[in-house]
PDB file of C-alpha atoms in Angstrom:
ATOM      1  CA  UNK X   8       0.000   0.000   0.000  1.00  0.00           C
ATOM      2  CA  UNK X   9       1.410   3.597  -1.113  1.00  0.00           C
ATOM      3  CA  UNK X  10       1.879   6.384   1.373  1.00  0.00           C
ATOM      4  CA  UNK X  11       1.356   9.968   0.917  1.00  0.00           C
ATOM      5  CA  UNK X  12       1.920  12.968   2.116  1.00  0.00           C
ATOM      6  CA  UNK X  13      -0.624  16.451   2.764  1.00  0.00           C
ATOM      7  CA  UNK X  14       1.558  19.524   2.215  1.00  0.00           C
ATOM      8  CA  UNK X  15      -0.431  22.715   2.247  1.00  0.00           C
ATOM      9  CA  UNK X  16      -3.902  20.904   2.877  1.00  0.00           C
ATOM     10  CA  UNK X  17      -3.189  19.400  -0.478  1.00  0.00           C
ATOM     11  CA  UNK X  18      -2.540  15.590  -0.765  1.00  0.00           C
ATOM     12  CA  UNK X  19      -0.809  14.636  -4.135  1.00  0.00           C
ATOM     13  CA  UNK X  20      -1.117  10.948  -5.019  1.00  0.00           C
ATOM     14  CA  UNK X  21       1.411  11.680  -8.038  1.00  0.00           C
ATOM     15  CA  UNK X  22       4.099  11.757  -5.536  1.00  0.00           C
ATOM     16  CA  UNK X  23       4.082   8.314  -3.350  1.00  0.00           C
ATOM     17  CA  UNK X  24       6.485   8.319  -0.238  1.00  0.00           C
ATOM     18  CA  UNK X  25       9.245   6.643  -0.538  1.00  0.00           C
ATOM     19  CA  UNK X  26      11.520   4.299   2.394  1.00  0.00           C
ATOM     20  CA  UNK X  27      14.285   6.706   3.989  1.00  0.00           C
ATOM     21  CA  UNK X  28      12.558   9.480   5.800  1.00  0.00           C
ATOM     22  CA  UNK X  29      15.368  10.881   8.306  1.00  0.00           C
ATOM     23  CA  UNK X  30      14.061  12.989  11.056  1.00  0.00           C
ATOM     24  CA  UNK X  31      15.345  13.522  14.594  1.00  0.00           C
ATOM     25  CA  UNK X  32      13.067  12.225  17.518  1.00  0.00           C
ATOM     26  CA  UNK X  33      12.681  15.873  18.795  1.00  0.00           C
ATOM     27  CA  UNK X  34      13.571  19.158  17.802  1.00  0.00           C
ATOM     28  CA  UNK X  35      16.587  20.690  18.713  1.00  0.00           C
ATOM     29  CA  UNK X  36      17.192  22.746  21.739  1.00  0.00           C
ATOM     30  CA  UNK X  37      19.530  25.297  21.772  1.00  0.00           C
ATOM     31  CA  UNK X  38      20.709  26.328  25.236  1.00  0.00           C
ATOM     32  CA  UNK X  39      22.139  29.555  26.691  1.00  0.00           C
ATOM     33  CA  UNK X  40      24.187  28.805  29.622  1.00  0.00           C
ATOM     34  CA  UNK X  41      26.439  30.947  31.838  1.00  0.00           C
ATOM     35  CA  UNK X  42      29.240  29.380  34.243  1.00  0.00           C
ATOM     36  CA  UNK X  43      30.762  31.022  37.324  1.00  0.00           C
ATOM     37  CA  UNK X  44      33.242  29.115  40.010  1.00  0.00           C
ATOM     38  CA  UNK X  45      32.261  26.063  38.911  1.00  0.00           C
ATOM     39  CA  UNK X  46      28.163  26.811  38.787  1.00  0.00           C
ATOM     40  CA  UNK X  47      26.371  26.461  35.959  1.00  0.00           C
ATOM     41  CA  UNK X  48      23.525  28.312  35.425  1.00  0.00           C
ATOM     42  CA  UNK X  49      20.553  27.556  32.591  1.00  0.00           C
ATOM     43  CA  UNK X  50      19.741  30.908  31.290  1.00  0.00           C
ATOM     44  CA  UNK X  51      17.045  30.170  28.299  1.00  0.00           C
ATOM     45  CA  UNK X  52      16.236  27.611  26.034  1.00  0.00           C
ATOM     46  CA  UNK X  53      15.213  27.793  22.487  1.00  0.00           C
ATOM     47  CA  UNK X  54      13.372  25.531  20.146  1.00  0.00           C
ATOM     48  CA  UNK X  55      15.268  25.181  17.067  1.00  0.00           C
ATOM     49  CA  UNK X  56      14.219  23.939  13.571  1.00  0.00           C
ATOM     50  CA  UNK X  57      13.547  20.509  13.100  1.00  0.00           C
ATOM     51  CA  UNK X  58      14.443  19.003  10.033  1.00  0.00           C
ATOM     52  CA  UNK X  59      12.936  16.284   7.533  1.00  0.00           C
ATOM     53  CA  UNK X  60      14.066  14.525   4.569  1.00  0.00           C
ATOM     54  CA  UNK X  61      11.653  12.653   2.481  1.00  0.00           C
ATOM     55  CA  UNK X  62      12.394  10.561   0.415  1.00  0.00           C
ATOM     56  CA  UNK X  63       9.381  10.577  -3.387  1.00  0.00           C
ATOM     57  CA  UNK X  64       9.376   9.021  -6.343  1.00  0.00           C
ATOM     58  CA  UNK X  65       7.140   8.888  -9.530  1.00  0.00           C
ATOM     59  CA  UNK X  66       6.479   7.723 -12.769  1.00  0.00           C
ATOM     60  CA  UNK X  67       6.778   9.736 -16.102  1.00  0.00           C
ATOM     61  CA  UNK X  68       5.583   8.845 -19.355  1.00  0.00           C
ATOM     62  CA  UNK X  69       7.949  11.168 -21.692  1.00  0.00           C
ATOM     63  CA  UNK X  70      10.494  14.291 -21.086  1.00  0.00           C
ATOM     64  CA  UNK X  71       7.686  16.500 -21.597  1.00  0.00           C
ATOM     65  CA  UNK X  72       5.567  14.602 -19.255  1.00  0.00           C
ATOM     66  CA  UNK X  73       8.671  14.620 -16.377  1.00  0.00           C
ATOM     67  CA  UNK X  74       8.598  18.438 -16.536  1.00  0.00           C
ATOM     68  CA  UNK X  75       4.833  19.193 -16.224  1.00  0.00           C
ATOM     69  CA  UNK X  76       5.415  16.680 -13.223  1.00  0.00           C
ATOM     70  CA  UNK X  77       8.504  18.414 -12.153  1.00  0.00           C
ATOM     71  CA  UNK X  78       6.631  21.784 -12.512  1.00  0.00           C
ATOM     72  CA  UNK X  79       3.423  20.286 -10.459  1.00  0.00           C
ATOM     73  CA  UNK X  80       5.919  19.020  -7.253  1.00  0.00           C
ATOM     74  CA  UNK X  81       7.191  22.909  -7.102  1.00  0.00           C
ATOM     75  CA  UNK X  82       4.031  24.528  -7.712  1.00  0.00           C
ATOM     76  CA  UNK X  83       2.869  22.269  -4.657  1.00  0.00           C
ATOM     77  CA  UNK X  84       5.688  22.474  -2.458  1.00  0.00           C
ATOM     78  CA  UNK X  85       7.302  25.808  -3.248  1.00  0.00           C
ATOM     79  CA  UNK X  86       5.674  28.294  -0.280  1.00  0.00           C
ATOM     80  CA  UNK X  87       6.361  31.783   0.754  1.00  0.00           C
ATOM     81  CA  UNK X  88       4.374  31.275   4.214  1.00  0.00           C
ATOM     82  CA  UNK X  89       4.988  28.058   6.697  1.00  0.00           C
ATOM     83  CA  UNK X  90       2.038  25.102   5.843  1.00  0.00           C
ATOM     84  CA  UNK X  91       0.947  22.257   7.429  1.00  0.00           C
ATOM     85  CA  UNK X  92       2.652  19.063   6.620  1.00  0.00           C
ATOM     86  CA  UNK X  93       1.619  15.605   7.375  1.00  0.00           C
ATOM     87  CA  UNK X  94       2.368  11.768   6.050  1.00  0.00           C
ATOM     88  CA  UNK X  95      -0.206   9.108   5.738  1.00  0.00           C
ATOM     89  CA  UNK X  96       2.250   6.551   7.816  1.00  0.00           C
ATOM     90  CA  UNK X  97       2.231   9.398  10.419  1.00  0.00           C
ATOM     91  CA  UNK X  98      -1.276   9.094  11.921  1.00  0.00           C
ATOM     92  CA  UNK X  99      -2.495  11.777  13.982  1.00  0.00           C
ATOM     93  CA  UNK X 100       0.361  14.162  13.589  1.00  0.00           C
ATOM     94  CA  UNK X 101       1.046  17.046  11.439  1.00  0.00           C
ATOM     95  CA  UNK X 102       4.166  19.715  11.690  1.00  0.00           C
ATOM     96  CA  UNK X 103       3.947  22.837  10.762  1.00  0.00           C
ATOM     97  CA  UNK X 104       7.042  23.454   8.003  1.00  0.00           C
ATOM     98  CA  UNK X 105       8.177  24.912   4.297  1.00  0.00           C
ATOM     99  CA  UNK X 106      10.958  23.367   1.814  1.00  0.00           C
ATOM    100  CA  UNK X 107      14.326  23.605   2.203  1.00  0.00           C
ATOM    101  CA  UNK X 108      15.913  22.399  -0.809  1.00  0.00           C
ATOM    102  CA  UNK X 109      15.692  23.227  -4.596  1.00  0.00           C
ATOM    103  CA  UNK X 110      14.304  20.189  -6.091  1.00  0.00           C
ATOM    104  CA  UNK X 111      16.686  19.741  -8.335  1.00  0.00           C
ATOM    105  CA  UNK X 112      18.126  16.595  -7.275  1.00  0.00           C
ATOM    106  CA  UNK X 113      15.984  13.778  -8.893  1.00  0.00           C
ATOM    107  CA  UNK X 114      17.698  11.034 -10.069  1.00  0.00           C
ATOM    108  CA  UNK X 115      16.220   9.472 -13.489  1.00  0.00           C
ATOM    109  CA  UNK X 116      16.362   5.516 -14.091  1.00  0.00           C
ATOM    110  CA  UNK X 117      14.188   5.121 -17.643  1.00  0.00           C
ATOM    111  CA  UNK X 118      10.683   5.822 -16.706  1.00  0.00           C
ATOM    112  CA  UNK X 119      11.038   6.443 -12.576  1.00  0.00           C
ATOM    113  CA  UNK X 120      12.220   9.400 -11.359  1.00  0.00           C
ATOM    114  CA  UNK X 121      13.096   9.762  -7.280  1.00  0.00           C
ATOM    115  CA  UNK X 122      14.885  11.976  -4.775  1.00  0.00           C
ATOM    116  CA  UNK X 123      14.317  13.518  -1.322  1.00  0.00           C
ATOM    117  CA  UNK X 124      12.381  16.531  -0.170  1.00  0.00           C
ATOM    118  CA  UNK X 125      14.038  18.659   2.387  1.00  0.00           C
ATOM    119  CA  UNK X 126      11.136  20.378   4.677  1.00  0.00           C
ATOM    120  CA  UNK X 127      12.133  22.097   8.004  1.00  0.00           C
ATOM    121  CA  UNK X 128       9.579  22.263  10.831  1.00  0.00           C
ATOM    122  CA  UNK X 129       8.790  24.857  13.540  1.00  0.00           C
ATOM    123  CA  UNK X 130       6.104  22.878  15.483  1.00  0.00           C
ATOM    124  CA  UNK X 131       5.014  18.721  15.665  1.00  0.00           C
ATOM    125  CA  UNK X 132       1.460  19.234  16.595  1.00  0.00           C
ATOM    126  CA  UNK X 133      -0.993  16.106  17.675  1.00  0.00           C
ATOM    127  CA  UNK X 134      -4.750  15.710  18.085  1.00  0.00           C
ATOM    128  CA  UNK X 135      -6.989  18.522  17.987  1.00  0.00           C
ATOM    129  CA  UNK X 136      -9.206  18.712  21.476  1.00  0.00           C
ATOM    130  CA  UNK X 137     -12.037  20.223  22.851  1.00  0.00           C
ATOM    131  CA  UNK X 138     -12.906  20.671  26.574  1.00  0.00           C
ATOM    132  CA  UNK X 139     -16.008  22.062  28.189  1.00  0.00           C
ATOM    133  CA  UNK X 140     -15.115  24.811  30.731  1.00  0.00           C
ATOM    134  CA  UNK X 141     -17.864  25.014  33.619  1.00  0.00           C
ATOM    135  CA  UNK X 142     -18.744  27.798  35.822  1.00  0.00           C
ATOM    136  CA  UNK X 143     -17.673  26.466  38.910  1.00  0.00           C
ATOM    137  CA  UNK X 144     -14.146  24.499  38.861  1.00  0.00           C
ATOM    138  CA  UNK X 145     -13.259  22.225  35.838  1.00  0.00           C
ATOM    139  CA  UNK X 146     -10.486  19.497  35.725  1.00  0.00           C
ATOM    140  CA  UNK X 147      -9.121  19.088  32.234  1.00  0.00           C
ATOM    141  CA  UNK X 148      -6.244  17.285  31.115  1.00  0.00           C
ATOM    142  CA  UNK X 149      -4.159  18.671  28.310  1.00  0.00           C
ATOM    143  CA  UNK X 150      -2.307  16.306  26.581  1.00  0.00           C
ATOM    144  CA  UNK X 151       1.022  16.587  24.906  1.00  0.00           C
ATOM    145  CA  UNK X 152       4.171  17.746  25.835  1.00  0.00           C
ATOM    146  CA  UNK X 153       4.709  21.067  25.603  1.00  0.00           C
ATOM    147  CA  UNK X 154       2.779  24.277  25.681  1.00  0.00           C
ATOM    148  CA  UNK X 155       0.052  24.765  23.049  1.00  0.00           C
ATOM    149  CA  UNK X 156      -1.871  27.761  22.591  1.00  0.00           C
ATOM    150  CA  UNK X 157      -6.270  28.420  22.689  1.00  0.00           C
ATOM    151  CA  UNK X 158      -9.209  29.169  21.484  1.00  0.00           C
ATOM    152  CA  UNK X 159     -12.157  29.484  23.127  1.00  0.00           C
ATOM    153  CA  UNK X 160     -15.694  30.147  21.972  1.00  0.00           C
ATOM    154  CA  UNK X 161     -18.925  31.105  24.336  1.00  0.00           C
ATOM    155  CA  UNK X 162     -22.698  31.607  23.703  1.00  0.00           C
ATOM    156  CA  UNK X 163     -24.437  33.321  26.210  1.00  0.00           C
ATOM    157  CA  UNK X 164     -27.562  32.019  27.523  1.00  0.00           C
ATOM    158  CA  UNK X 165     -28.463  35.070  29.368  1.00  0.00           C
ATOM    159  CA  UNK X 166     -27.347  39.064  29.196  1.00  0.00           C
ATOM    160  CA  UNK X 167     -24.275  39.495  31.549  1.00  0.00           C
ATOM    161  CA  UNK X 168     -21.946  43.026  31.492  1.00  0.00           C
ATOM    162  CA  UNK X 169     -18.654  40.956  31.971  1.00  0.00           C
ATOM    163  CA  UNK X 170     -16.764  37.366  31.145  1.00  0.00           C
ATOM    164  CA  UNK X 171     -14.071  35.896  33.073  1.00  0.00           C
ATOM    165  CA  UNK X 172     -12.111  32.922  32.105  1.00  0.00           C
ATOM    166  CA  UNK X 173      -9.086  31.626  34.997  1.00  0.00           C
ATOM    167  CA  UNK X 174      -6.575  28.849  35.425  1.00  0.00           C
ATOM    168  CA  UNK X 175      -4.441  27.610  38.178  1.00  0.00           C
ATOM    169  CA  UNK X 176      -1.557  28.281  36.331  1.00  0.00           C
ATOM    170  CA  UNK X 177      -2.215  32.289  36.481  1.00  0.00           C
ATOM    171  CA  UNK X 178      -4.284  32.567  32.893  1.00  0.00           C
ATOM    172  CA  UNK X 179      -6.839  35.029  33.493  1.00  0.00           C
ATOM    173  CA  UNK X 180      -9.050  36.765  30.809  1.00  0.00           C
ATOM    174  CA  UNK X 181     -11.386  39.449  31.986  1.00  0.00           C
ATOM    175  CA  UNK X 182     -13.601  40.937  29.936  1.00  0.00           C
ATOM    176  CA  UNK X 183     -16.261  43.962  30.513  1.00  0.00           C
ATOM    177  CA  UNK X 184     -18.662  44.399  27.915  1.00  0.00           C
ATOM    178  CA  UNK X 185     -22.374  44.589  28.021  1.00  0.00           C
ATOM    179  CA  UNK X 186     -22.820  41.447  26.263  1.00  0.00           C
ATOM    180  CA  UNK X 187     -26.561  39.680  25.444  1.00  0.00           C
ATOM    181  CA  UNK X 188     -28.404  36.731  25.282  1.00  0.00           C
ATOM    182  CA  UNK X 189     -27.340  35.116  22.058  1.00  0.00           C
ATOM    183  CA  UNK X 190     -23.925  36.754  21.794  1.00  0.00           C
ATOM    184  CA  UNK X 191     -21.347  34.410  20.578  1.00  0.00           C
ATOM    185  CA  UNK X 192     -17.632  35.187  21.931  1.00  0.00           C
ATOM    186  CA  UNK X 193     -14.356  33.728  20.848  1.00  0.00           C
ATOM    187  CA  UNK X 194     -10.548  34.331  22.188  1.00  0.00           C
ATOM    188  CA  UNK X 195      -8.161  33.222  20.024  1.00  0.00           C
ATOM    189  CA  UNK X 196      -4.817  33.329  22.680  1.00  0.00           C
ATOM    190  CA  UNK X 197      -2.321  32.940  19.936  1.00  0.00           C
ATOM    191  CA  UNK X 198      -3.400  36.055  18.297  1.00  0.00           C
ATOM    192  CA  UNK X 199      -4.833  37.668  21.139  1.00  0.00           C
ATOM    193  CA  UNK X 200      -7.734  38.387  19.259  1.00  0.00           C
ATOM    194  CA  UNK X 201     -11.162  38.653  20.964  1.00  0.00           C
ATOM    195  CA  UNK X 202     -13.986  38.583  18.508  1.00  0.00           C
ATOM    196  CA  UNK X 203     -18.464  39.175  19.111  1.00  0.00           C
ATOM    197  CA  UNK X 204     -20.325  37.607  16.468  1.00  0.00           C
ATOM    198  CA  UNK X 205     -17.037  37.651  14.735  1.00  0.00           C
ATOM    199  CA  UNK X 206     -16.709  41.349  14.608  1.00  0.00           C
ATOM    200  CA  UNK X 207     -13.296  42.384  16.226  1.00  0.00           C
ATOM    201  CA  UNK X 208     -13.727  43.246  19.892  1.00  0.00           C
ATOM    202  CA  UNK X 209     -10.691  44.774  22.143  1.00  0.00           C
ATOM    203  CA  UNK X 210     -11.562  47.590  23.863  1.00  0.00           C
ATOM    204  CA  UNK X 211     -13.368  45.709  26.677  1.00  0.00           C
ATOM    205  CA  UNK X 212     -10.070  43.564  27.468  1.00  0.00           C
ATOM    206  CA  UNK X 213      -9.224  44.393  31.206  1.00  0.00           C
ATOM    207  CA  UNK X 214      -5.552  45.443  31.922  1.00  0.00           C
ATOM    208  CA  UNK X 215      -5.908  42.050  34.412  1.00  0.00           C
ATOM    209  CA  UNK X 216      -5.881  40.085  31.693  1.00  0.00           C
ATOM    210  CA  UNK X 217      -3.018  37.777  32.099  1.00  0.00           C
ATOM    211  CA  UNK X 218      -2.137  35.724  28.708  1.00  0.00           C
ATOM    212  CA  UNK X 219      -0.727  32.486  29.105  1.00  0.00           C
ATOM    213  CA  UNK X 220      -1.164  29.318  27.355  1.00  0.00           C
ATOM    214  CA  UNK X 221      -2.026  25.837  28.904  1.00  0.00           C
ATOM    215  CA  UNK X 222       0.625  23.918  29.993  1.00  0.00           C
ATOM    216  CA  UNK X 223       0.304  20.059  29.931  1.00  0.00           C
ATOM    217  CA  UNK X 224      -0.909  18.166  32.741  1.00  0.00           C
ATOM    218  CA  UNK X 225      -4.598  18.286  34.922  1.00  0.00           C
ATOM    219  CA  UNK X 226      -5.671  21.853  34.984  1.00  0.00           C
ATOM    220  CA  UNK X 227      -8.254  23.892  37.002  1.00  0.00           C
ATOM    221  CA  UNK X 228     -10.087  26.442  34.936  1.00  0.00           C
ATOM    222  CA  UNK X 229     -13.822  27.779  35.503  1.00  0.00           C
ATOM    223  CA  UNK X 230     -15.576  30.648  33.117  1.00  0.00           C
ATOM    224  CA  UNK X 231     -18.069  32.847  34.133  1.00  0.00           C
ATOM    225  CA  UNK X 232     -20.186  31.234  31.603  1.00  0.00           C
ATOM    226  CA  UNK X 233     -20.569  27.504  30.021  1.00  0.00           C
ATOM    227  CA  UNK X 234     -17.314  27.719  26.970  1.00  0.00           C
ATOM    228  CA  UNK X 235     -15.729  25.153  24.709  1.00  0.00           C
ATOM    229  CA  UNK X 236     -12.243  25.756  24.911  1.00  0.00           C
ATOM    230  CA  UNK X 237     -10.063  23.945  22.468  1.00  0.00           C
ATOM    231  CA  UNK X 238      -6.523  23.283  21.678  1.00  0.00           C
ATOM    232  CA  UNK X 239      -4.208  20.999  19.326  1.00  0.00           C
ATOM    233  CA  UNK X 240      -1.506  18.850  21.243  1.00  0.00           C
ATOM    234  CA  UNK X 241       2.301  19.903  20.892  1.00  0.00           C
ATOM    235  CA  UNK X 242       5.810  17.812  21.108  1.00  0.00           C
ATOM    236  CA  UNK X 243       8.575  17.981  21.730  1.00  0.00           C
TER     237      UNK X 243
END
């Protein structure tokens, strides 16, 4: 059975995968660390790039046939922006990445063509999750292993001048705004982008507001009203 891989929410069966994908078991970390009379000290760490070689290979019919294939692969892979990227043998993840390399190292045997794709990643993200925030305290478990930013979206059931959303780990969202029954609300945390029946929304964001994202592990978060928050699961 042939595998395949989604590049820019575009899966191409011209291209199947190929044995020979290289790619480290977690991306690397790049550490800043200062040293005094024999104590060492961990400053910061950074996430670096993590990179992917994948092997493709197809079949071509005639020279003129190789290049409109040749022309489809860079039309597909060739982004200015970072896209998602995921492989069909790779169930249930997806990174987020662009092309590194030219494309221009296929190697021809008559009618099969092959070489390797060269993406770079910034993030290995999992499943995508929903939880139900209540009004009085709500244990969630967010699963992964690192950090992962939210969304949240509300509907009010009844007219209320203010929202509140808090976590144990010091995320608190305050909101004052003479909202009514009906009103949907979403927070998007990445962007910090607070939207009412998805027109923008940011003056009522109180200077409490402390953004953070949710950290992996059982949680403790309660809203002032019933709200869906949802997240997608990060790795290392």
């Amino acid at each position: 059975m042939l595998n395949y891989m989604t590049f820019n929410n575009t899966r191409n069966t011209n291209f199947p995968l190929l044995q020979g994908r290289k790619k480290a078991p977690f991306f690397p970390l790049n550490r800043t660390i200062t040293s005094y009379a024999g104590v060492h000290r961990l400053k910061k760490t950074e996430k670096g790039l993590l990179s992917i070689s994948q092997p493709i290979g197809f079949i071509v019919k005639n020279d003129e046939h190789a290049l409109q294939l040749k022309d489809e692969l860079s039309n597909w892979l060739v982004t200015e922006n970072w896209a998602p990227l995921q492989f069909d043998n790779e169930p249930g993840r997806r990174y987020t990445a662009v092309v590194q390399n030219t494309l221009d190292d296929f190697e021809k045997f008559v009618d099969q063509r092959s070489g390797t794709v060269q993406f770079v990643a910034k993030d290995e993200l999992g499943d995508k999750r929903t939880e139900t925030i209540n009004t009085t305290n709500t244990t969630i478990q967010v699963t992964g292993q690192a950090e992962t930013p939210w969304a949240t979206q509300t509907t009010f059931g009844i007219d209320a001048d203010q929202f509140v959303l808090e976590a144990n780990n010091g995320l608190y969202v305050q909101l004052d705004y003479n909202f009514i029954q009906g009103d949907v609300l979403k927070i998007d945390y990445k962007y910090r982008k607070v939207t009412l029946n998805d027109e923008l929304l940011m003056t009522p964001i109180s200077l409490q507001t402390n953004w953070l994202p949710l950290t992996p592990g059982y949680m403790q978060m309660k809203a002032s009203h019933e709200t869906e928050i949802s997240y997608s699961e990060r790795h290392y």
